[in-house]
Coordinates of N, CA and C in Angstrom, one line a residue:
X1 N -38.6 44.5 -29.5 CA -37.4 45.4 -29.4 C -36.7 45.1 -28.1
X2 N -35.4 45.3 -28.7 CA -34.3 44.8 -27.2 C -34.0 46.0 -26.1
X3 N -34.1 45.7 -24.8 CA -34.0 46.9 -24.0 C -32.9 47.3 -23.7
X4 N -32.5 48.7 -24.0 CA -31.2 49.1 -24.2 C -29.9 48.6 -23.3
X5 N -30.8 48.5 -22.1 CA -30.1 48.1 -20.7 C -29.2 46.6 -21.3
X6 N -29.9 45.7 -21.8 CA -29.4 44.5 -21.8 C -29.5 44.2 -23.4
X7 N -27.7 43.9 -23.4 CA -27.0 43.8 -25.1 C -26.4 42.6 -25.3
X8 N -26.8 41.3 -24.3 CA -26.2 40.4 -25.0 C -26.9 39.4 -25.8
X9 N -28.0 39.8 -26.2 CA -28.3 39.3 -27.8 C -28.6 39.6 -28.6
X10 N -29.1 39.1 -29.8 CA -29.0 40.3 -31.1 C -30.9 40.0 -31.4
X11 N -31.3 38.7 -31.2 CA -32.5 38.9 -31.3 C -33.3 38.5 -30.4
X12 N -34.3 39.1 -29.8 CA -35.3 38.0 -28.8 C -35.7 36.8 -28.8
X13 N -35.4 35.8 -28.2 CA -36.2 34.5 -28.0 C -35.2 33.6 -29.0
X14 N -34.2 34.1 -29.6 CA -33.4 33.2 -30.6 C -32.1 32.9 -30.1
X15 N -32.7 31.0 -30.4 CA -31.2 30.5 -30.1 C -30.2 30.2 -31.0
X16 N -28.9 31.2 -31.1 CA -28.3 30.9 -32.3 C -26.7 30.0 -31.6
X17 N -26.9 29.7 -30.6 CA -25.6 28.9 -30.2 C -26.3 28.2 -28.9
X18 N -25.5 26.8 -28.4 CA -25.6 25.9 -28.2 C -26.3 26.1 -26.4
X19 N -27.8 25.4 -26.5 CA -28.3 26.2 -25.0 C -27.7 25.3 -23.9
X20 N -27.3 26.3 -22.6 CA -26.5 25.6 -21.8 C -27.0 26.5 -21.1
X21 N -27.7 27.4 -20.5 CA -28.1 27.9 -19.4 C -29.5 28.3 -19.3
X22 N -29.7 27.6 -17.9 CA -31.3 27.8 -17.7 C -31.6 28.5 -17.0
X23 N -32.5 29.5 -16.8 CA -32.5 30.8 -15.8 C -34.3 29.9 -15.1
X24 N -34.4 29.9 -14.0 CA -35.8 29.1 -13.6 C -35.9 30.6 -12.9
X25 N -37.5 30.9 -12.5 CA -38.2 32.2 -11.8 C -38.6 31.0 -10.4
X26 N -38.6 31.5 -9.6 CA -39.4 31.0 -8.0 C -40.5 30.7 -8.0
X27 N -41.8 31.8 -7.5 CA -43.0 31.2 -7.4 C -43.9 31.1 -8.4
X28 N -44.6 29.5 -8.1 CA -45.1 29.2 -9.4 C -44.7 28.4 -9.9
X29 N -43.1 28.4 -10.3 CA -42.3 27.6 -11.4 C -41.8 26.3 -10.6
X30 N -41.2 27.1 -10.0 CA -40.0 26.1 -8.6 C -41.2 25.4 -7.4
X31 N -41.7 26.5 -7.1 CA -42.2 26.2 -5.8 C -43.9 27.0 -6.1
X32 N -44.9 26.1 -5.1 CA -46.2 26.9 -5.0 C -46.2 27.7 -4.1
X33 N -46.1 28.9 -4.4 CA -46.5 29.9 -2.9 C -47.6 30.4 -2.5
X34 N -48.7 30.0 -2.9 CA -50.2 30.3 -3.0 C -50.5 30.4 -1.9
X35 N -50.3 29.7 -0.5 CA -50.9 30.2 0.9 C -50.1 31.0 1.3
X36 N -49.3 31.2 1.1 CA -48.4 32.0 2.0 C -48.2 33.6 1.4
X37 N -48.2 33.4 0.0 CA -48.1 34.9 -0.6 C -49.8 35.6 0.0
X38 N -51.0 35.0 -0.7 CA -52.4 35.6 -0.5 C -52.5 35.9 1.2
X39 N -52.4 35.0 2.0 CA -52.1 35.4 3.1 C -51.4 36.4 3.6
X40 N -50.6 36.6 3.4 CA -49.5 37.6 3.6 C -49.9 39.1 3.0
X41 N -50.8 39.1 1.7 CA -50.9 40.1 1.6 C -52.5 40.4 2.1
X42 N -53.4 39.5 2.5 CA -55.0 39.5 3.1 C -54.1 40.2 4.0
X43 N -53.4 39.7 5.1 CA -52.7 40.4 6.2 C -52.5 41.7 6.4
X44 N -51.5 42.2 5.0 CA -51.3 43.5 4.8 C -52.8 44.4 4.5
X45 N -53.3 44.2 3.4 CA -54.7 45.0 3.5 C -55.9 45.2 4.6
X46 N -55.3 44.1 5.4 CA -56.2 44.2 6.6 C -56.0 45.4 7.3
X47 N -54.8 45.6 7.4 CA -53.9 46.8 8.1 C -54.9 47.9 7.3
X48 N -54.7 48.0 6.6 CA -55.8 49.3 6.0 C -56.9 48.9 6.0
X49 N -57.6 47.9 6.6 CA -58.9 48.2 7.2 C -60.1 47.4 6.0
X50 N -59.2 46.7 5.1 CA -59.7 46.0 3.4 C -60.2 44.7 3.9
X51 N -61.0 44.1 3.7 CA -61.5 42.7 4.2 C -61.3 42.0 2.6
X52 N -61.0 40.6 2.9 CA -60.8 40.2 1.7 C -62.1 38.9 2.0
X53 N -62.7 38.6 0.6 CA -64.1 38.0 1.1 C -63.0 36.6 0.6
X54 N -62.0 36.4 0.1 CA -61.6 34.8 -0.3 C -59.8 35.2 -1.0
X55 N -59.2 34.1 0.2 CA -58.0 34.8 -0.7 C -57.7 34.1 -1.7
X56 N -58.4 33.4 -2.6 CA -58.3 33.1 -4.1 C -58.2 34.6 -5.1
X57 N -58.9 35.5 -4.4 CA -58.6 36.8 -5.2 C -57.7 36.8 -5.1
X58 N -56.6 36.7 -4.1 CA -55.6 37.5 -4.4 C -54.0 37.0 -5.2
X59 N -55.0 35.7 -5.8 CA -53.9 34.4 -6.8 C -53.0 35.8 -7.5
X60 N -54.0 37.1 -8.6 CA -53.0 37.9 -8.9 C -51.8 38.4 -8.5
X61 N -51.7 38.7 -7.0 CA -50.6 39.1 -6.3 C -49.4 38.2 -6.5
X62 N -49.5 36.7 -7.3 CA -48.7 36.2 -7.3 C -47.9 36.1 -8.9
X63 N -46.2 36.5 -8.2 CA -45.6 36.6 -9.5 C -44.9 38.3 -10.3
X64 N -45.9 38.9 -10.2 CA -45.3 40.5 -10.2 C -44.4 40.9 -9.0
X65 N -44.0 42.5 -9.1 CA -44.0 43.0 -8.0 C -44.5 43.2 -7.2
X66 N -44.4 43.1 -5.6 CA -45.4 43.3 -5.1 C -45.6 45.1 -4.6
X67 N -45.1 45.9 -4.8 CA -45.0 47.3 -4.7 C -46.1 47.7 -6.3
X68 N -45.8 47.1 -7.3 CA -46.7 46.9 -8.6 C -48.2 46.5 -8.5
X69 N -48.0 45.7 -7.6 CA -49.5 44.8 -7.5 C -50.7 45.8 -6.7
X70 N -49.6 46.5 -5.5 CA -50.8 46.8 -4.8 C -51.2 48.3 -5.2
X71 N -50.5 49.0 -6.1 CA -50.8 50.2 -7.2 C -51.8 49.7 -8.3
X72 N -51.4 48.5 -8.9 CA -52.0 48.5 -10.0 C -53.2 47.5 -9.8
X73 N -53.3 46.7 -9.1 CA -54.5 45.5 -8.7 C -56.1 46.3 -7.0
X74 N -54.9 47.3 -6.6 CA -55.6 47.5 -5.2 C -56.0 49.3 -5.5
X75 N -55.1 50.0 -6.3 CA -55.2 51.0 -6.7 C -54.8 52.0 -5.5
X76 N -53.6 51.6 -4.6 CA -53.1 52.4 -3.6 C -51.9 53.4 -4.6
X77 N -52.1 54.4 -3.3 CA -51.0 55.4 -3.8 C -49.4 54.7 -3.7
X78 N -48.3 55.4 -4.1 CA -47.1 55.5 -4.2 C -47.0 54.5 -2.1
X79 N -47.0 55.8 -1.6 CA -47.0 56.1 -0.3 C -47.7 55.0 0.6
X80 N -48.9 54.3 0.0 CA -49.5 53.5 0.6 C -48.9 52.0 0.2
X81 N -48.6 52.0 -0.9 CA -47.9 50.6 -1.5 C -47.2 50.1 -0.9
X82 N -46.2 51.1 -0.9 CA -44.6 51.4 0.1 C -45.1 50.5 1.8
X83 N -45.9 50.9 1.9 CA -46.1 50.4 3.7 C -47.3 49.2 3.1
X84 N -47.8 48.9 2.3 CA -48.6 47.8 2.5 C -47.2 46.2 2.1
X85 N -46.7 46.7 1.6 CA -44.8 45.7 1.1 C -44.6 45.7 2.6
X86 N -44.4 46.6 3.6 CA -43.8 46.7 4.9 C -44.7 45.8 5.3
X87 N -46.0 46.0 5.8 CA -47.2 44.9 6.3 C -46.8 43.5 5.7
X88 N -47.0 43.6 4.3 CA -46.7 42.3 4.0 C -45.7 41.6 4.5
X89 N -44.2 42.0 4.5 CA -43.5 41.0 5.5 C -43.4 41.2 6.2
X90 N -43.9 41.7 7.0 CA -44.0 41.7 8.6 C -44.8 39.7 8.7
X91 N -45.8 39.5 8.1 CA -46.0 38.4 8.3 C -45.1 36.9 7.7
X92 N -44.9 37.7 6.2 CA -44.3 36.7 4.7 C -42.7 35.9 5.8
X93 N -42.2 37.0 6.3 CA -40.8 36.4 6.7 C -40.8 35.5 8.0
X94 N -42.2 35.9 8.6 CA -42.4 34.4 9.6 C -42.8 33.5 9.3
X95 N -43.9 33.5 8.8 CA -44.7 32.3 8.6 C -45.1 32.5 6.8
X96 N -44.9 32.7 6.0 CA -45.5 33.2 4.9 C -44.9 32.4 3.9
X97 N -43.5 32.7 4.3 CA -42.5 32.1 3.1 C -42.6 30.4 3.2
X98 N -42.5 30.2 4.1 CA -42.8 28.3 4.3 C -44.3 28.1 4.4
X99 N -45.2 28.6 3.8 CA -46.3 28.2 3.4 C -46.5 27.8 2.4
X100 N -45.7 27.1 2.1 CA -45.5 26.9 0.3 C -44.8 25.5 0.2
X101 N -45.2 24.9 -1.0 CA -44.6 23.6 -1.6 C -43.5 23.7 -2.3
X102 N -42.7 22.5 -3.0 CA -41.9 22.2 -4.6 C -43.3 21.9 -5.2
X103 N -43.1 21.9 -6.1 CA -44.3 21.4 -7.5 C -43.5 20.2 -8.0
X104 N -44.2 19.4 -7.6 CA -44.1 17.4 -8.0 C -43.2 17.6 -9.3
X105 N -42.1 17.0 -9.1 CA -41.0 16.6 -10.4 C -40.0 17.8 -10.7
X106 N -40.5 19.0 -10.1 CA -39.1 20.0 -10.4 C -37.9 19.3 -9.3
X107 N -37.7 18.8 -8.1 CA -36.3 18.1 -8.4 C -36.1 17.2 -8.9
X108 N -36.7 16.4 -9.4 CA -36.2 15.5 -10.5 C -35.5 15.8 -11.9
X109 N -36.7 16.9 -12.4 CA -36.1 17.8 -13.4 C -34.6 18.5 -13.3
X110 N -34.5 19.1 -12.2 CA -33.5 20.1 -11.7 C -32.4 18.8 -12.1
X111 N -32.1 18.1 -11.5 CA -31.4 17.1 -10.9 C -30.7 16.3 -12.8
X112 N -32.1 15.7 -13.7 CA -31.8 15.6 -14.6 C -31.2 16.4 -15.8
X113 N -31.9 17.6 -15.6 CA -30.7 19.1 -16.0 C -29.3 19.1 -15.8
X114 N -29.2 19.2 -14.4 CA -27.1 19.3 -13.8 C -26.7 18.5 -14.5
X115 N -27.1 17.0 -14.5 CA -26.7 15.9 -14.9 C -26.4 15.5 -16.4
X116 N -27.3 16.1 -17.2 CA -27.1 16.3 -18.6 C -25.5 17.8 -19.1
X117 N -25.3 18.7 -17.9 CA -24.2 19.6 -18.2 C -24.9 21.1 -18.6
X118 N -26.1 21.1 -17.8 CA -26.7 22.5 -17.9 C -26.4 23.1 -16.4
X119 N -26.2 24.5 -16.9 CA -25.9 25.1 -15.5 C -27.6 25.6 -15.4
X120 N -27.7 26.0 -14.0 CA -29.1 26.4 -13.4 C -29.1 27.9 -12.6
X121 N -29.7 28.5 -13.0 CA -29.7 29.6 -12.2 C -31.4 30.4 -11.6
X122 N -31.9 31.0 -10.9 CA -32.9 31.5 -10.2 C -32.8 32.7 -10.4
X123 N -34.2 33.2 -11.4 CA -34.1 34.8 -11.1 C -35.6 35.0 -11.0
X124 N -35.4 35.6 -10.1 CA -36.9 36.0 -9.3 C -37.0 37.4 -8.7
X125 N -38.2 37.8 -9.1 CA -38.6 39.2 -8.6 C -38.8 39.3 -7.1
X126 N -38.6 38.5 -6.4 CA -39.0 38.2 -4.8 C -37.5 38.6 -4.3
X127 N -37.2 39.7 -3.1 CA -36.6 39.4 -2.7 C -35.3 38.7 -2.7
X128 N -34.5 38.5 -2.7 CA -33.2 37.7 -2.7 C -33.0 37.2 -1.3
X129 N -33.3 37.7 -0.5 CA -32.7 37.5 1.3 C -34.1 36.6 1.2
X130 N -35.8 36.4 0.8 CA -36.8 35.3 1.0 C -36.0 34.0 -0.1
X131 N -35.9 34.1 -1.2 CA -35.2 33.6 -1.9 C -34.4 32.6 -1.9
X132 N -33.2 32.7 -1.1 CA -32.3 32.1 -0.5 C -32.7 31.4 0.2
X133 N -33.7 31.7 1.4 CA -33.8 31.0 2.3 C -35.0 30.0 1.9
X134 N -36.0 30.1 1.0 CA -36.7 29.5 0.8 C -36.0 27.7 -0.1
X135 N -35.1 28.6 -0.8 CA -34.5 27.5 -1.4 C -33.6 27.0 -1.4
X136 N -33.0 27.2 0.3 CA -32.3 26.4 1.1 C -33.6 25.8 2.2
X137 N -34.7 25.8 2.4 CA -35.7 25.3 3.1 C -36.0 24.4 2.6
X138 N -35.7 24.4 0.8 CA -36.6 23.3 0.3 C -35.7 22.4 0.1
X139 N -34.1 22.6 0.1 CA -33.3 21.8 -0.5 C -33.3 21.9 -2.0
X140 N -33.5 22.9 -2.3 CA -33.0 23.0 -3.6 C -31.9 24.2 -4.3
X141 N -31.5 24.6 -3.4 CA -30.0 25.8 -3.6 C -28.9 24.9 -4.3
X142 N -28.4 23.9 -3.8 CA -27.2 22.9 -4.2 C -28.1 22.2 -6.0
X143 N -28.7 22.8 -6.5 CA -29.1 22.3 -8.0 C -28.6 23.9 -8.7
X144 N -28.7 24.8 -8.0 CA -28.0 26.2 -9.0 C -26.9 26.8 -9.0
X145 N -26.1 26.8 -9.7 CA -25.3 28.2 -9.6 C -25.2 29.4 -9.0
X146 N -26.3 30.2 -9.6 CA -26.3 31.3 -9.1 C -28.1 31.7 -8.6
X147 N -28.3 32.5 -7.9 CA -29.7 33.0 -7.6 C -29.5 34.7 -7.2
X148 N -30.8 35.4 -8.2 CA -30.6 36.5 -8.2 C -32.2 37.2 -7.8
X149 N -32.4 37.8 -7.3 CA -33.6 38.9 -6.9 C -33.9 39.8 -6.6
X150 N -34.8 40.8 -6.0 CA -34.9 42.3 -6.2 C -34.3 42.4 -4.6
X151 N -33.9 43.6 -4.6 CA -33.4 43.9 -3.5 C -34.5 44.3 -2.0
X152 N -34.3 44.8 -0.7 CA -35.5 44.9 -0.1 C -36.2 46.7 0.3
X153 N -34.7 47.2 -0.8 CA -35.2 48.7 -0.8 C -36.3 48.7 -1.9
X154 N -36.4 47.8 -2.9 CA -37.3 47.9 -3.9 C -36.4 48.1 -5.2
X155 N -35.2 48.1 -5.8 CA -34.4 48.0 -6.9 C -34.3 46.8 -6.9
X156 N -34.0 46.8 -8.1 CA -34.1 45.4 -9.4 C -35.0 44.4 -8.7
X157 N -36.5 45.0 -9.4 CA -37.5 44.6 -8.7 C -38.1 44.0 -10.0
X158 N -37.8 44.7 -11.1 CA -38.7 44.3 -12.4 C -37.6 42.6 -13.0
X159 N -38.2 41.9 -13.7 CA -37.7 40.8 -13.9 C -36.8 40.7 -14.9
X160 N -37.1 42.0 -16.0 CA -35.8 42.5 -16.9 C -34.5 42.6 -16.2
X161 N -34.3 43.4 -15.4 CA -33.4 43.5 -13.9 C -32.7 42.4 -13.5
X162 N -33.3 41.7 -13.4 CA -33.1 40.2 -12.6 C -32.9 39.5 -13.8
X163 N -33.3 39.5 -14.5 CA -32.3 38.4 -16.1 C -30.9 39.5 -16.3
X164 N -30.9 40.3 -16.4 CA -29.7 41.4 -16.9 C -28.5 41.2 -15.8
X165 N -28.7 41.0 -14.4 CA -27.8 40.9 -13.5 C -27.1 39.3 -13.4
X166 N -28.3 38.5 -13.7 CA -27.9 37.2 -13.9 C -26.8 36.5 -15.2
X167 N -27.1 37.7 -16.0 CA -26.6 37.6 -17.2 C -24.9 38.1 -17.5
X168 N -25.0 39.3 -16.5 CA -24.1 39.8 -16.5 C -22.5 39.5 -15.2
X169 N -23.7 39.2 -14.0 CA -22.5 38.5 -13.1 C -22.0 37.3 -13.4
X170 N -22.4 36.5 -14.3 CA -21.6 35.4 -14.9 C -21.6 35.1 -15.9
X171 N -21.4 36.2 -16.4 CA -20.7 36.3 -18.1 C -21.6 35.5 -19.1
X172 N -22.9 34.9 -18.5 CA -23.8 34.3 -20.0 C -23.7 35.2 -21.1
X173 N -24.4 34.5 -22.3 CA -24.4 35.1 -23.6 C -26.2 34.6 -23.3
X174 N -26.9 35.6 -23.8 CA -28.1 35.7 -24.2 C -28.5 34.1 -25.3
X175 N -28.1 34.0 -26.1 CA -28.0 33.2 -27.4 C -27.7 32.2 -26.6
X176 N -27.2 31.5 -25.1 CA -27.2 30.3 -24.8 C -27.9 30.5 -23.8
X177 N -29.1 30.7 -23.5 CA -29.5 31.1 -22.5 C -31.2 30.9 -22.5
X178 N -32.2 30.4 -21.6 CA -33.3 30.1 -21.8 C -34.0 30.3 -20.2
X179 N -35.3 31.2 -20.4 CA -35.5 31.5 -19.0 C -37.3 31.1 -19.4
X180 N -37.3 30.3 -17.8 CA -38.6 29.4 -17.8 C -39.3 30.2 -16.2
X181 N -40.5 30.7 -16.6 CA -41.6 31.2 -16.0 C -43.2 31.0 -16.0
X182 N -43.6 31.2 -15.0 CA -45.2 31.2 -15.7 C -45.9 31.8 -15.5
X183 N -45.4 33.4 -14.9 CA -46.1 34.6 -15.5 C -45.8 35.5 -16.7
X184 N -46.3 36.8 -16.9 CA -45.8 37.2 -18.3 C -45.0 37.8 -18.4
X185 N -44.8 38.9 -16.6 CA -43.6 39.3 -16.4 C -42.3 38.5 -16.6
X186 N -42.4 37.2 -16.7 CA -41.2 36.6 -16.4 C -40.4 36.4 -18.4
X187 N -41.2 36.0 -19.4 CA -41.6 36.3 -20.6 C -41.2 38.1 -21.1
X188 N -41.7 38.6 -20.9 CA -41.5 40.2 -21.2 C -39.9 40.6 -20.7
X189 N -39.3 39.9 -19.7 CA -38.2 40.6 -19.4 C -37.3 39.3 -19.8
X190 N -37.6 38.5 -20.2 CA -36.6 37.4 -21.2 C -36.5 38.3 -22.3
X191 N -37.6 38.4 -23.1 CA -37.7 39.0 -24.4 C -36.7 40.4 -24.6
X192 N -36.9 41.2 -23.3 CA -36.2 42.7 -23.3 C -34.5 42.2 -22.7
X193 N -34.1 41.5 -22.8 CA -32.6 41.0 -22.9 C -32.2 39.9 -23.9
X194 N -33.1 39.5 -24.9 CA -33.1 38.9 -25.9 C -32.4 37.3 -25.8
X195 N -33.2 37.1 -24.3 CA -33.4 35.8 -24.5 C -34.4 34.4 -24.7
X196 N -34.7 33.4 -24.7 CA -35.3 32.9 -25.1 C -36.3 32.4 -24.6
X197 N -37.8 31.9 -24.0 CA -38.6 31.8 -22.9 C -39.2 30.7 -23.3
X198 N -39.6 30.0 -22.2 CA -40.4 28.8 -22.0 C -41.8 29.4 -21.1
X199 N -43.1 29.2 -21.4 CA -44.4 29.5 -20.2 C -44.8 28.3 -19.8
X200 N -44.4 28.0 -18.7 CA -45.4 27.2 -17.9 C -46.4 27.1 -17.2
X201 N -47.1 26.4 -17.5 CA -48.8 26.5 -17.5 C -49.6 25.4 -16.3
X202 N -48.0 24.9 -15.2 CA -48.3 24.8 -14.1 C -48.3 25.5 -12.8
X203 N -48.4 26.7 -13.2 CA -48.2 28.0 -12.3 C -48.9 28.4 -12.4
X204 N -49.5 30.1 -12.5 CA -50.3 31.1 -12.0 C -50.7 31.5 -13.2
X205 N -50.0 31.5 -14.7 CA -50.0 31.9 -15.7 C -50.8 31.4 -16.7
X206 N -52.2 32.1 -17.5 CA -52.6 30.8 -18.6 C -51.9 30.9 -19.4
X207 N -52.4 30.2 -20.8 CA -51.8 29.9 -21.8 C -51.9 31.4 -23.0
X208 N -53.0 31.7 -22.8 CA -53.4 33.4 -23.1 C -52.6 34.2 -22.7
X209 N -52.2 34.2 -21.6 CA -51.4 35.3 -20.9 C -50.1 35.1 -21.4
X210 N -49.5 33.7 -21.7 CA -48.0 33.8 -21.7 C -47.3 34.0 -23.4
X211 N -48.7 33.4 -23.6 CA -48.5 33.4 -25.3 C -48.8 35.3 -25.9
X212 N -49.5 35.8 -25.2 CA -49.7 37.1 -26.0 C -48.7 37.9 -25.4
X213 N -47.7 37.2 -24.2 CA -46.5 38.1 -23.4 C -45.7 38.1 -24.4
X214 N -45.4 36.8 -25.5 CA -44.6 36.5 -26.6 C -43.7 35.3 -26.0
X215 N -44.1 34.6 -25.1 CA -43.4 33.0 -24.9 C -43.2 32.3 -26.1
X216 N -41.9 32.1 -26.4 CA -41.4 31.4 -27.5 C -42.1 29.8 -27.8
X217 N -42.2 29.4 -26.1 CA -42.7 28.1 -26.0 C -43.3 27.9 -24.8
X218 N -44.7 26.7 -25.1 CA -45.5 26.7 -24.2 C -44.8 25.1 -23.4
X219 N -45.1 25.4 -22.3 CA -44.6 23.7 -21.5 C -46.5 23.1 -20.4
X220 N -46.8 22.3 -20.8 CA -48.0 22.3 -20.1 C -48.2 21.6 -18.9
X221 N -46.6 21.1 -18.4 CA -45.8 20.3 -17.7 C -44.6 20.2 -17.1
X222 N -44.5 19.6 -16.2 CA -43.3 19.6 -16.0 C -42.4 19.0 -16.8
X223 N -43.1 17.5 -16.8 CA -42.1 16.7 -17.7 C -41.9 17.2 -19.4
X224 N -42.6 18.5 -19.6 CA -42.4 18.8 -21.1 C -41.4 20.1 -21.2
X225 N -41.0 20.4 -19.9 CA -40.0 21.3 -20.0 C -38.5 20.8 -20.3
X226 N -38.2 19.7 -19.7 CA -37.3 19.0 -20.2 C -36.9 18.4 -21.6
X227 N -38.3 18.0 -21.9 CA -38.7 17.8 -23.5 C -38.0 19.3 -24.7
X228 N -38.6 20.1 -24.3 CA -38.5 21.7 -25.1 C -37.0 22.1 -25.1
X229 N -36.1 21.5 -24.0 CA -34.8 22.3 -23.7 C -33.9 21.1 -24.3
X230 N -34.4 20.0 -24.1 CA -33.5 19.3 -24.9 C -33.8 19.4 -26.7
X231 N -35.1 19.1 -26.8 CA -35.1 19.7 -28.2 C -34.3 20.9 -28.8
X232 N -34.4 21.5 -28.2 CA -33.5 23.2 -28.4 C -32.4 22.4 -28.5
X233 N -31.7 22.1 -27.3 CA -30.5 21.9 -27.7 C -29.5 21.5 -28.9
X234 N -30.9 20.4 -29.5 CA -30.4 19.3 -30.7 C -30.9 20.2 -31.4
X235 N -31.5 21.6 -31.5 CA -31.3 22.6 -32.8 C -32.9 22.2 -33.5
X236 N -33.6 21.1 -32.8 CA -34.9 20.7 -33.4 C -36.3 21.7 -33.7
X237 N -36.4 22.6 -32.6 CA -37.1 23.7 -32.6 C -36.9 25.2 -33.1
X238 N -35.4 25.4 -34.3 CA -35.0 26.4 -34.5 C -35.3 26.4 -36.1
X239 N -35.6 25.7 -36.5 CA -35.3 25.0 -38.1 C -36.8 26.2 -38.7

C-alpha cells in the first residue's frame, strides 16, 4: 500500500517509464560507518552508566533512526533517547563521522552512472549537516545532484521522508526512479512512495531482512548494482 504522503507512483517497486534516477542511502551503501557510528553510540550509553562488552553489538544501530534505535534496541524512554542522540554527537561530529570508509568500487560505480546520463541523488536518514560533510570528506558530493536527510531537531527522520522530499524538490516521477539501500528501512520507505528498490548485501542488511522488507532486487555486489539498473533500463527485468 502507497503512503498517502507520497503520490507519485501508481504502484510500488514498478518501473513503468524509462529509469533515470537513482536515489543511493549513506551508511552502508556509499560509505562504511561501522567504527564511528558503534563508537559513538558505546560513547553515548556510557553516559548512562551502560557498559558495552563489544561494539559489534551495536552493528544494529547502524542504518535506522538513531532516536528509534535507542527506544526500540536499548528500551530507553522518549526523554532518555532524546539526550542519548545529544551524547551521541557530542562525539559523532568530532571524530565519529570520519571513522568511516567508501566501500571499494562505489566511485567507480558513481562515476560510470553520471557517465551513462543517470542523475544521482543521497537520501539518508543521518542528519543532512553529517551528510554533507561526510561526502564532501570523501569526495564524493560532485557525483550527485541533490542530497537529502533528517533534520537535527529530529523531523524527516524516517526514510519515507527522505525519498518524498527528494522526490518532490526536483520534480522526479516515482516510475523513473530507483532507490538502492541495505537496510529495510531504506526498502520500506521506497515501497511507501512507490518506488522501486535494489538491497544490498554489502552493508549491514541480510538477504532475509531485505527480501521480507519487499526489495524488488537483490545486488550481492557492487559490481551487480550496475548490472540490475542497467537491465532495468533496457526493460529486461520488467517482462
Amino acid at each position: 500500500m502507497i503512503d498517502s504522503n507520497c503520490t507519485r507512483g501508481e504502484h510500488p517497486g514498478e518501473m513503468k517509464d524509462s529509469l533515470k534516477h537513482i536515489l543511493f542511502d549513506l551508511d552502508g551503501t556509499l560509505t562504511d560507518p561501522k567504527e564511528g557510528i558503534t563508537k559513538s553510540v558505546e560513547y553515548a550509553l556510557n553516559q548512562f552508566s551502560i557498559e558495552v562488552e563489544h561494539p559489534d553489538l551495536l552493528i544494529p544501530y547502524i542504518g535506522p533512526p538513531l532516536y528509534d534505535s535507542f527506544i526500540e534496541i536499548q528500551g530507553f524512554t522518549a526523554e532518555a533517547a532524546a539526550q542519548a542522540v545529544e551524547f551521541y554527537r557530542e562525539r559523532y561530529r568530532t571524530l565519529g563521522m570520519f571513522e568511516n570508509h567508501v566501500i571499494p568500487g562505489i566511485p567507480e560505480l558513481l562515476e560510470s552512472l553520471r557517465a551513462k546520463g543517470f542523475e544521482l541523488y543521497v537520501a539518508t536518514s543521518k542528519p543532512i549537516v553529517f551528510a554533507e560533510e561526510i561526502l564532501r570528506h570523501y569526495e564524493l558530493d560532485g557525483f550527485f545532484k541533490y542530497a537529502a536527510g533528517s533534520n537535527l531537531d529530529g523531523t524527516r527522520s524516517k526514510k519515507r521522508e527522505v525519498i518524498q522530499h527528494v522526490l518532490e524538490e526536483n520534480n522526479l516521477l516515482a516510475s523513473q526512479s530507483l532507490m538502492i539501500g541495505d537496510r529495510e528501512h531504506d526498502i520500506i520507505g521506497a515501497k511507501a512512495c512507490g518506488v522501486a528498490s535494489v538491497g544490498v548485501l554489502f552493508g549491514y542488511g541480510s538477504g532475509e531482512e531485505l527480501s521480507a522488507a519487499g526489495a524488488d532486487y537483490i545486488a550481492p555486489a557492487v559490481s551487480s548494482v550496475e548490472d540490475i539498473i542497467l537491465r532495468l533500463q533496457r526493460n529486461e527485468l520488467n517482462e
